[in-house]
Amino acid sequence: MALFKYIYLAGLAYRNKKILKCYRFLKESEKWQLDDLRQLQLERLKLLLSNAYANTDFYRKRFDECGFHPSYLSTLDDLKKLPVTEKEDVLANVSGIQINVPAEKMFFSETSGSTGRPLVFYRNQEWDAWHNASVMRGYSWHGVFPWERNGYLWGYNISFVKKLKVSFLDFLQNRFRLFSYESDGLDRFLSKLQKASYLNGYSSMIYEIAKRVNARGISSKFRLKMVKGTSEKIYDVYREEVQKAFGKPIVSEYGSAEGGIIAFECTQGNMHINMETVIVEEIDNEILVTNLVSTSFPIIRYRLGDYVKLGESGCSCGMAHPIIKEVTGRIGALIHGKTNTYPSLTLYYVFKNMASSHSVVLNYQAVQKTRGTLELLIESEVDEDGLKLINKEFNKYFKADLDVNIRTGVPRSNFNSKKKDFVSEID
Ligand SMILES: [Zn+2]
């Protein structure tokens, strides 16, 4: 254990020396009262808006258009005077938003866009440090250190070369991952998991694993301190299955590349807003995030595309940070194959591969009406070879478990709901 602690800490120091400093700050501020936290937010917001105004064409223009100047900001409510930032605006203005922070290490960041076009930007060292420190703080609530042995459920079906690289990085982080759901891979994963401290990854994949554990009746073999789901909505069926399999609730980490860690679930089952790094607003049940540490790529009143329900502050864990009661959004809808289910994010991988390996960028929307079949609408016309490539990419992930019906040359106005890349009529 000590060995991995030192490898991990050395890795942290190599990646970003500021992480531990931020972590210590967060461990202090988690005891603060609400007023003090709000005061901190106001100070950070002033810096964020001034920086965005001074250094980005995009925000300066927007602030000017609504007659707002950062020096006018005197309360947190003043933030509401600014317009909402849509994903499309950001995607179309990346170079007008990106700020190069000289003398700081920059970290490449990528996230799926609403049309499968990825948003690519750079986080500076400060931002990266707050992000990692926020994750560490969340873990600390559950008695977990990030260097402890852990099972990791993330992208699967990757190439051999990538697998070697990933395995090495996994070794450094004392983690192991599932490469396939076939019984060999699954057996190996489950036997390693018996000696692990925590399990983390996509909620829908954790659910799959929990189902297999319960089906085999081996739940007594695990001693996990934390089971953490990310990136997707956690359905009630997931919770029941995971509790039964591991004797622990599935804990939710809610965040995004742009927004950072937005909330983390405490031991009392409440998702506390990470107030030190983010301001959360709710408008018509939709979440808007302002990332207070987004120095190099300001994220201000950004519509993430999730539906949320906010709660009050006050929790028996003692933290004053207000609560997100529920993320009711659709990020994590499931694609139902004939026998298995898949995270809808798999679509992102399919179209990311189309773009990166075949230089074919497509606007698409997938609609599922019945299990085992997917209707795929594509805006542009696609030739015979293009269709073959799309089928090949789908086949990598879904094999024969899913029939894909492709319709090309479909105008976007005919898409089901403009902002979603996956619409399910099954759940
Ligand atoms: Zn709590």
Short mmCIF file of C-alpha atoms and ligand atoms in Angstrom, two decimals:
data_model
loop_
_atom_site.label_atom_id
_atom_site.label_comp_id
_atom_site.label_asym_id
_atom_site.label_seq_id
_atom_site.Cartn_x
_atom_site.Cartn_y
_atom_site.Cartn_z
CA MET A 1 0.00 0.00 0.00
CA ALA A 2 2.76 2.44 0.98
CA LEU A 3 4.49 1.87 -2.35
CA PHE A 4 1.41 2.96 -4.29
CA LYS A 5 0.93 5.93 -2.03
CA TYR A 6 4.41 7.18 -2.93
CA ILE A 7 4.02 6.39 -6.61
CA TYR A 8 0.74 8.28 -6.55
CA LEU A 9 2.10 11.29 -4.71
CA ALA A 10 5.12 11.39 -7.02
CA GLY A 11 2.72 11.25 -9.96
CA LEU A 12 0.71 14.12 -8.47
CA ALA A 13 3.84 16.20 -8.00
CA TYR A 14 4.86 15.46 -11.57
CA ARG A 15 1.44 16.25 -12.97
CA ASN A 16 0.66 19.28 -10.91
CA LYS A 17 2.33 20.51 -7.74
CA LYS A 18 -0.67 22.60 -6.78
CA ILE A 19 -3.08 19.73 -6.15
CA LEU A 20 -2.18 19.04 -2.53
CA LYS A 21 -2.35 22.73 -1.63
CA CYS A 22 -5.87 22.94 -3.09
CA TYR A 23 -6.83 19.73 -1.30
CA ARG A 24 -5.77 21.12 2.06
CA PHE A 25 -7.79 24.28 1.39
CA LEU A 26 -10.90 22.23 0.55
CA LYS A 27 -10.56 20.13 3.70
CA GLU A 28 -10.67 23.38 5.68
CA SER A 29 -13.46 25.06 3.72
CA GLU A 30 -15.71 21.99 3.97
CA LYS A 31 -16.27 23.07 7.59
CA TRP A 32 -17.25 26.65 6.68
CA GLN A 33 -20.68 28.18 7.13
CA LEU A 34 -22.78 29.10 4.10
CA ASP A 35 -22.10 32.86 4.34
CA ASP A 36 -18.35 32.34 4.25
CA LEU A 37 -18.65 30.00 1.29
CA ARG A 38 -20.78 32.56 -0.56
CA GLN A 39 -18.24 35.27 0.19
CA LEU A 40 -15.53 33.07 -1.31
CA GLN A 41 -17.71 32.50 -4.38
CA LEU A 42 -18.24 36.23 -4.84
CA GLU A 43 -14.51 36.93 -4.70
CA ARG A 44 -13.74 34.17 -7.17
CA LEU A 45 -16.57 35.25 -9.45
CA LYS A 46 -15.16 38.78 -9.61
CA LEU A 47 -11.81 37.43 -10.71
CA LEU A 48 -13.39 35.09 -13.24
CA LEU A 49 -15.53 37.80 -14.87
CA SER A 50 -12.71 40.35 -14.95
CA ASN A 51 -10.40 37.80 -16.51
CA ALA A 52 -13.01 36.79 -19.09
CA TYR A 53 -13.72 40.41 -19.94
CA ALA A 54 -10.07 41.41 -20.24
CA ASN A 55 -8.81 38.35 -22.10
CA THR A 56 -11.55 36.83 -24.26
CA ASP A 57 -13.19 38.39 -27.29
CA PHE A 58 -16.22 36.17 -26.85
CA TYR A 59 -17.19 37.26 -23.33
CA ARG A 60 -16.15 40.91 -23.76
CA LYS A 61 -18.55 41.19 -26.67
CA ARG A 62 -21.35 39.48 -24.77
CA PHE A 63 -20.86 41.59 -21.63
CA ASP A 64 -20.80 44.78 -23.70
CA GLU A 65 -23.96 43.78 -25.55
CA CYS A 66 -25.93 43.62 -22.32
CA GLY A 67 -24.22 46.67 -20.79
CA PHE A 68 -22.46 44.70 -18.09
CA HIS A 69 -19.02 45.43 -16.72
CA PRO A 70 -17.30 43.12 -14.19
CA SER A 71 -16.79 46.06 -11.84
CA TYR A 72 -20.61 46.26 -11.45
CA LEU A 73 -20.68 42.92 -9.67
CA SER A 74 -21.56 43.37 -6.02
CA THR A 75 -23.65 40.30 -5.15
CA LEU A 76 -23.86 36.75 -6.48
CA ASP A 77 -27.30 37.58 -7.88
CA ASP A 78 -25.71 40.06 -10.30
CA LEU A 79 -24.49 37.06 -12.25
CA LYS A 80 -28.07 36.66 -13.51
CA LYS A 81 -27.66 39.81 -15.57
CA LEU A 82 -25.43 37.91 -17.96
CA PRO A 83 -26.83 35.82 -20.80
CA VAL A 84 -26.87 32.03 -20.70
CA THR A 85 -24.03 30.40 -22.61
CA GLU A 86 -25.08 27.57 -24.89
CA LYS A 87 -22.82 24.65 -25.82
CA GLU A 88 -23.17 25.62 -29.46
CA ASP A 89 -21.87 29.14 -28.71
CA VAL A 90 -18.82 27.70 -27.02
CA LEU A 91 -18.18 25.16 -29.77
CA ALA A 92 -18.35 27.87 -32.40
CA ASN A 93 -16.04 30.25 -30.49
CA VAL A 94 -13.30 28.09 -29.00
CA SER A 95 -10.49 30.35 -30.15
CA GLY A 96 -12.35 33.42 -28.87
CA ILE A 97 -12.59 31.87 -25.40
CA GLN A 98 -9.31 30.04 -24.90
CA ILE A 99 -6.82 32.05 -22.85
CA ASN A 100 -3.21 31.02 -22.85
CA VAL A 101 -1.80 31.34 -19.38
CA PRO A 102 1.93 31.81 -19.89
CA ALA A 103 4.35 29.80 -17.76
CA GLU A 104 1.64 27.36 -16.73
CA LYS A 105 1.38 23.78 -17.82
CA MET A 106 -1.77 23.37 -19.91
CA PHE A 107 -3.90 20.24 -19.88
CA PHE A 108 -5.73 19.00 -22.96
CA SER A 109 -9.45 18.56 -22.39
CA GLU A 110 -12.10 17.07 -24.55
CA THR A 111 -15.80 16.47 -24.20
CA SER A 112 -18.60 15.28 -26.45
CA GLY A 113 -20.48 18.03 -28.20
CA SER A 114 -24.20 17.99 -28.78
CA THR A 115 -23.77 16.85 -32.36
CA GLY A 116 -20.90 14.44 -31.83
CA ARG A 117 -18.37 17.17 -32.63
CA PRO A 118 -16.02 17.19 -29.64
CA LEU A 119 -15.27 20.36 -27.71
CA VAL A 120 -11.51 20.68 -27.29
CA PHE A 121 -9.93 23.17 -24.90
CA TYR A 122 -7.08 23.55 -22.43
CA ARG A 123 -7.21 23.74 -18.65
CA ASN A 124 -4.41 25.55 -16.88
CA GLN A 125 -2.56 24.19 -13.86
CA GLU A 126 -4.71 25.96 -11.29
CA TRP A 127 -7.92 24.60 -12.79
CA ASP A 128 -6.53 21.07 -13.06
CA ALA A 129 -5.39 21.26 -9.43
CA TRP A 130 -8.81 22.29 -8.12
CA HIS A 131 -10.43 19.56 -10.17
CA ASN A 132 -8.20 16.79 -8.84
CA ALA A 133 -8.31 18.14 -5.31
CA SER A 134 -12.13 18.17 -5.42
CA VAL A 135 -12.19 14.52 -6.44
CA MET A 136 -9.78 13.68 -3.62
CA ARG A 137 -11.96 15.49 -1.12
CA GLY A 138 -15.01 13.53 -2.23
CA TYR A 139 -13.07 10.29 -1.76
CA SER A 140 -11.92 11.39 1.68
CA TRP A 141 -15.53 11.53 2.87
CA HIS A 142 -15.70 7.79 2.26
CA GLY A 143 -12.38 6.99 3.88
CA VAL A 144 -10.72 6.33 0.54
CA PHE A 145 -7.35 7.54 -0.68
CA PRO A 146 -7.03 7.67 -4.46
CA TRP A 147 -3.91 5.48 -4.44
CA GLU A 148 -5.74 2.51 -2.96
CA ARG A 149 -6.38 -0.53 -5.13
CA ASN A 150 -9.36 0.12 -7.40
CA GLY A 151 -11.41 -1.33 -10.21
CA TYR A 152 -12.12 1.00 -13.08
CA LEU A 153 -14.96 0.73 -15.59
CA TRP A 154 -14.36 3.07 -18.45
CA GLY A 155 -13.98 2.93 -22.21
CA TYR A 156 -13.76 -0.65 -23.37
CA ASN A 157 -13.04 -2.35 -26.68
CA ILE A 158 -9.79 -0.50 -27.23
CA SER A 159 -6.92 -1.43 -29.49
CA PHE A 160 -3.99 -3.56 -28.34
CA VAL A 161 -1.41 -0.75 -28.44
CA LYS A 162 -3.71 1.53 -26.52
CA LYS A 163 -4.30 -1.30 -24.08
CA LEU A 164 -0.58 -1.56 -23.30
CA LYS A 165 -0.34 2.16 -22.64
CA VAL A 166 -3.48 2.12 -20.54
CA SER A 167 -2.27 -0.89 -18.55
CA PHE A 168 0.92 0.93 -17.61
CA LEU A 169 -0.97 4.04 -16.51
CA ASP A 170 -3.37 1.80 -14.61
CA PHE A 171 -0.46 0.15 -12.82
CA LEU A 172 0.84 3.54 -11.67
CA GLN A 173 -2.58 4.35 -10.27
CA ASN A 174 -3.00 0.95 -8.64
CA ARG A 175 -6.05 0.22 -10.71
CA PHE A 176 -7.28 -2.48 -13.02
CA ARG A 177 -10.07 -2.35 -15.51
CA LEU A 178 -12.52 -4.52 -17.35
CA PHE A 179 -11.68 -4.95 -21.00
CA SER A 180 -14.57 -7.15 -21.99
CA TYR A 181 -17.78 -8.56 -20.61
CA GLU A 182 -16.91 -12.02 -21.87
CA SER A 183 -16.63 -14.48 -19.02
CA ASP A 184 -12.79 -14.70 -18.98
CA GLY A 185 -12.30 -10.98 -18.65
CA LEU A 186 -15.13 -10.70 -16.16
CA ASP A 187 -13.76 -13.52 -13.95
CA ARG A 188 -10.36 -11.87 -13.79
CA PHE A 189 -11.89 -8.51 -13.00
CA LEU A 190 -14.11 -9.87 -10.23
CA SER A 191 -11.29 -11.77 -8.59
CA LYS A 192 -9.12 -8.62 -8.51
CA LEU A 193 -12.06 -6.63 -7.20
CA GLN A 194 -12.18 -8.85 -4.12
CA LYS A 195 -8.91 -7.28 -2.98
CA ALA A 196 -9.78 -3.71 -3.95
CA SER A 197 -10.83 -0.72 -1.84
CA TYR A 198 -13.10 0.91 -4.33
CA LEU A 199 -14.79 0.59 -7.68
CA ASN A 200 -15.44 3.50 -10.02
CA GLY A 201 -16.61 4.25 -13.53
CA TYR A 202 -19.72 4.66 -15.66
CA SER A 203 -22.84 4.04 -13.62
CA SER A 204 -24.38 1.77 -16.23
CA MET A 205 -21.24 -0.39 -16.30
CA ILE A 206 -21.16 -0.62 -12.51
CA TYR A 207 -24.76 -1.75 -12.72
CA GLU A 208 -23.80 -4.47 -15.21
CA ILE A 209 -21.06 -5.72 -12.89
CA ALA A 210 -23.38 -5.66 -9.87
CA LYS A 211 -25.92 -7.76 -11.79
CA ARG A 212 -23.28 -10.38 -12.57
CA VAL A 213 -22.11 -10.45 -8.94
CA ASN A 214 -25.67 -10.99 -7.74
CA ALA A 215 -26.36 -13.63 -10.37
CA ARG A 216 -23.32 -15.58 -9.17
CA GLY A 217 -24.19 -15.12 -5.49
CA ILE A 218 -20.66 -13.97 -4.58
CA SER A 219 -21.48 -10.65 -2.95
CA SER A 220 -19.99 -11.66 0.43
CA LYS A 221 -16.51 -11.72 -1.11
CA PHE A 222 -16.16 -7.95 -1.52
CA ARG A 223 -14.85 -5.39 0.98
CA LEU A 224 -15.26 -2.18 -1.00
CA LYS A 225 -15.24 1.11 0.88
CA MET A 226 -16.76 3.07 -1.98
CA VAL A 227 -18.58 2.40 -5.24
CA LYS A 228 -18.56 5.59 -7.31
CA GLY A 229 -20.55 6.22 -10.46
CA THR A 230 -19.80 9.08 -12.84
CA SER A 231 -20.94 10.63 -16.08
CA GLU A 232 -24.41 9.23 -16.13
CA LYS A 233 -27.67 9.35 -14.33
CA ILE A 234 -27.96 6.76 -11.58
CA TYR A 235 -31.28 4.98 -11.87
CA ASP A 236 -33.04 3.41 -8.89
CA VAL A 237 -32.51 -0.07 -10.29
CA TYR A 238 -28.77 0.63 -10.27
CA ARG A 239 -28.92 1.56 -6.59
CA GLU A 240 -30.76 -1.60 -5.56
CA GLU A 241 -28.50 -3.89 -7.54
CA VAL A 242 -25.27 -2.24 -6.29
CA GLN A 243 -26.38 -2.22 -2.66
CA LYS A 244 -27.21 -5.90 -2.93
CA ALA A 245 -23.93 -6.77 -4.65
CA PHE A 246 -21.48 -4.76 -2.57
CA GLY A 247 -23.36 -3.82 0.59
CA LYS A 248 -22.67 -0.18 -0.23
CA PRO A 249 -24.74 2.51 -1.91
CA ILE A 250 -23.52 3.77 -5.27
CA VAL A 251 -22.06 7.21 -4.67
CA SER A 252 -22.44 9.84 -7.34
CA GLU A 253 -19.76 12.17 -8.62
CA TYR A 254 -21.41 14.78 -10.80
CA GLY A 255 -19.29 16.87 -13.08
CA SER A 256 -18.13 17.58 -16.59
CA ALA A 257 -14.95 18.60 -18.35
CA GLU A 258 -16.20 22.19 -18.68
CA GLY A 259 -17.84 22.54 -15.28
CA GLY A 260 -15.37 20.49 -13.24
CA ILE A 261 -16.62 18.65 -10.17
CA ILE A 262 -20.11 20.07 -9.65
CA ALA A 263 -21.23 17.88 -6.76
CA PHE A 264 -20.10 14.85 -4.81
CA GLU A 265 -22.23 12.56 -2.67
CA CYS A 266 -21.51 12.35 1.05
CA THR A 267 -21.96 9.39 3.36
CA GLN A 268 -25.52 10.53 4.08
CA GLY A 269 -26.49 10.15 0.44
CA ASN A 270 -26.58 13.87 -0.33
CA MET A 271 -24.83 15.39 -3.34
CA HIS A 272 -23.14 18.52 -2.03
CA ILE A 273 -22.43 21.29 -4.50
CA ASN A 274 -18.71 21.93 -4.79
CA MET A 275 -19.23 25.58 -3.92
CA GLU A 276 -15.53 26.41 -3.80
CA THR A 277 -15.20 25.82 -7.55
CA VAL A 278 -18.65 26.17 -9.06
CA ILE A 279 -21.83 28.26 -8.92
CA VAL A 280 -24.92 26.26 -9.76
CA GLU A 281 -28.14 27.89 -10.93
CA GLU A 282 -31.37 26.17 -11.82
CA ILE A 283 -33.64 27.67 -14.45
CA ASP A 284 -36.74 25.78 -15.57
CA ASN A 285 -35.25 22.65 -14.00
CA GLU A 286 -32.12 22.98 -16.09
CA ILE A 287 -28.71 23.42 -14.58
CA LEU A 288 -26.43 26.36 -15.42
CA VAL A 289 -22.84 26.17 -14.23
CA THR A 290 -20.26 28.87 -13.69
CA ASN A 291 -16.87 27.33 -13.16
CA LEU A 292 -15.04 29.58 -10.71
CA VAL A 293 -11.62 28.14 -11.49
CA SER A 294 -11.90 28.10 -15.29
CA THR A 295 -9.14 30.65 -15.73
CA SER A 296 -7.90 29.45 -19.11
CA PHE A 297 -11.31 28.78 -20.72
CA PRO A 298 -14.01 30.67 -18.83
CA ILE A 299 -17.27 28.79 -18.37
CA ILE A 300 -19.97 31.26 -17.32
CA ARG A 301 -23.69 30.48 -16.95
CA TYR A 302 -23.17 27.46 -19.14
CA ARG A 303 -26.11 25.26 -20.02
CA LEU A 304 -24.86 21.74 -19.44
CA GLY A 305 -27.93 20.03 -20.83
CA ASP A 306 -28.97 18.25 -17.64
CA TYR A 307 -32.18 18.55 -15.71
CA VAL A 308 -31.66 18.86 -11.97
CA LYS A 309 -33.61 19.37 -8.77
CA LEU A 310 -31.89 21.50 -6.17
CA GLY A 311 -32.35 21.00 -2.43
CA GLU A 312 -31.65 23.12 0.63
CA SER A 313 -28.45 23.17 2.57
CA GLY A 314 -28.15 21.31 5.85
CA CYS A 315 -27.13 17.69 6.09
CA SER A 316 -26.39 15.40 9.00
CA CYS A 317 -22.82 15.00 7.72
CA GLY A 318 -22.25 18.56 8.95
CA MET A 319 -21.47 20.27 5.66
CA ALA A 320 -23.28 23.51 4.84
CA HIS A 321 -22.85 23.13 1.07
CA PRO A 322 -26.30 23.02 -0.58
CA ILE A 323 -27.52 19.85 -2.19
CA ILE A 324 -28.48 18.70 -5.65
CA LYS A 325 -31.40 16.40 -4.90
CA GLU A 326 -31.43 14.73 -8.23
CA VAL A 327 -29.91 14.84 -11.66
CA THR A 328 -32.91 13.91 -13.70
CA GLY A 329 -31.16 14.66 -16.97
CA ARG A 330 -30.76 12.34 -19.84
CA ILE A 331 -27.03 12.11 -20.22
CA GLY A 332 -26.98 8.50 -19.21
CA ALA A 333 -29.87 6.95 -21.05
CA LEU A 334 -29.26 3.36 -22.02
CA ILE A 335 -29.17 1.82 -25.45
CA HIS A 336 -30.91 -1.53 -25.31
CA GLY A 337 -29.42 -4.29 -27.42
CA LYS A 338 -31.16 -7.59 -27.97
CA THR A 339 -29.53 -9.01 -24.84
CA ASN A 340 -27.30 -6.33 -23.29
CA THR A 341 -27.52 -2.65 -22.45
CA TYR A 342 -24.91 0.00 -23.31
CA PRO A 343 -24.26 3.56 -22.10
CA SER A 344 -25.54 6.04 -24.68
CA LEU A 345 -22.11 7.60 -24.48
CA THR A 346 -20.98 4.71 -26.67
CA LEU A 347 -22.42 6.72 -29.56
CA TYR A 348 -19.92 9.42 -28.78
CA TYR A 349 -17.10 6.90 -29.25
CA VAL A 350 -18.51 5.67 -32.53
CA PHE A 351 -18.65 9.18 -33.99
CA LYS A 352 -15.40 10.24 -32.41
CA ASN A 353 -13.73 7.31 -34.19
CA MET A 354 -15.42 8.35 -37.45
CA ALA A 355 -13.88 11.80 -37.02
CA SER A 356 -10.44 10.88 -35.74
CA SER A 357 -9.72 7.67 -37.69
CA HIS A 358 -11.62 8.36 -40.89
CA SER A 359 -11.86 12.17 -40.96
CA VAL A 360 -15.61 11.97 -41.37
CA VAL A 361 -17.48 14.44 -39.16
CA LEU A 362 -21.19 13.77 -39.00
CA ASN A 363 -24.13 15.46 -37.34
CA TYR A 364 -26.40 12.76 -36.09
CA GLN A 365 -29.20 11.78 -33.80
CA ALA A 366 -29.97 8.26 -32.67
CA VAL A 367 -33.51 7.30 -31.72
CA GLN A 368 -34.50 4.06 -30.06
CA LYS A 369 -38.07 2.88 -30.16
CA THR A 370 -37.63 -0.86 -29.66
CA ARG A 371 -35.00 -3.04 -28.03
CA GLY A 372 -32.27 -4.29 -30.32
CA THR A 373 -32.89 -1.65 -32.99
CA LEU A 374 -31.56 1.85 -33.38
CA GLU A 375 -32.70 4.49 -35.87
CA LEU A 376 -29.79 6.68 -36.88
CA LEU A 377 -30.47 10.03 -38.50
CA ILE A 378 -27.56 11.71 -40.25
CA GLU A 379 -27.73 15.22 -41.56
CA SER A 380 -25.42 14.91 -44.55
CA GLU A 381 -25.54 12.52 -47.46
CA VAL A 382 -23.20 9.57 -46.94
CA ASP A 383 -21.86 7.38 -49.75
CA GLU A 384 -21.60 3.59 -49.83
CA ASP A 385 -18.09 3.55 -48.33
CA GLY A 386 -19.09 5.95 -45.57
CA LEU A 387 -22.01 3.73 -44.63
CA LYS A 388 -19.70 0.74 -44.44
CA LEU A 389 -17.42 2.64 -42.05
CA ILE A 390 -20.32 3.63 -39.82
CA ASN A 391 -21.50 0.03 -39.66
CA LYS A 392 -17.97 -1.12 -38.91
CA GLU A 393 -17.65 1.33 -36.02
CA PHE A 394 -21.02 0.32 -34.57
CA ASN A 395 -20.04 -3.30 -34.91
CA LYS A 396 -16.95 -2.75 -32.75
CA TYR A 397 -19.09 -1.87 -29.78
CA PHE A 398 -22.42 -3.58 -30.30
CA LYS A 399 -21.54 -6.58 -32.49
CA ALA A 400 -24.72 -8.38 -33.58
CA ASP A 401 -26.61 -7.21 -30.51
CA LEU A 402 -27.98 -4.11 -32.23
CA ASP A 403 -29.51 -3.52 -35.66
CA VAL A 404 -28.82 -0.01 -36.89
CA ASN A 405 -31.07 1.55 -39.50
CA ILE A 406 -29.35 4.53 -41.06
CA ARG A 407 -31.16 7.40 -42.77
CA THR A 408 -28.94 10.00 -44.37
CA GLY A 409 -29.69 13.48 -45.69
CA VAL A 410 -32.10 14.23 -42.84
CA PRO A 411 -32.34 17.98 -42.12
CA ARG A 412 -31.63 18.90 -38.50
CA SER A 413 -35.06 20.43 -38.23
CA ASN A 414 -36.41 16.89 -38.55
CA PHE A 415 -34.41 15.68 -35.57
CA ASN A 416 -36.50 14.75 -32.58
CA SER A 417 -35.26 17.31 -30.10
CA LYS A 418 -32.58 19.66 -31.24
CA LYS A 419 -30.04 19.26 -28.50
CA LYS A 420 -29.94 15.57 -27.86
CA ASP A 421 -27.77 13.07 -29.69
CA PHE A 422 -29.75 10.18 -28.26
CA VAL A 423 -33.46 9.95 -27.71
CA SER A 424 -34.87 6.87 -26.06
CA GLU A 425 -38.54 6.04 -26.06
CA ILE A 426 -37.97 2.89 -24.03
CA ASP A 427 -37.04 3.90 -20.46
ZN ZN B 1 -23.82 15.52 3.63
#
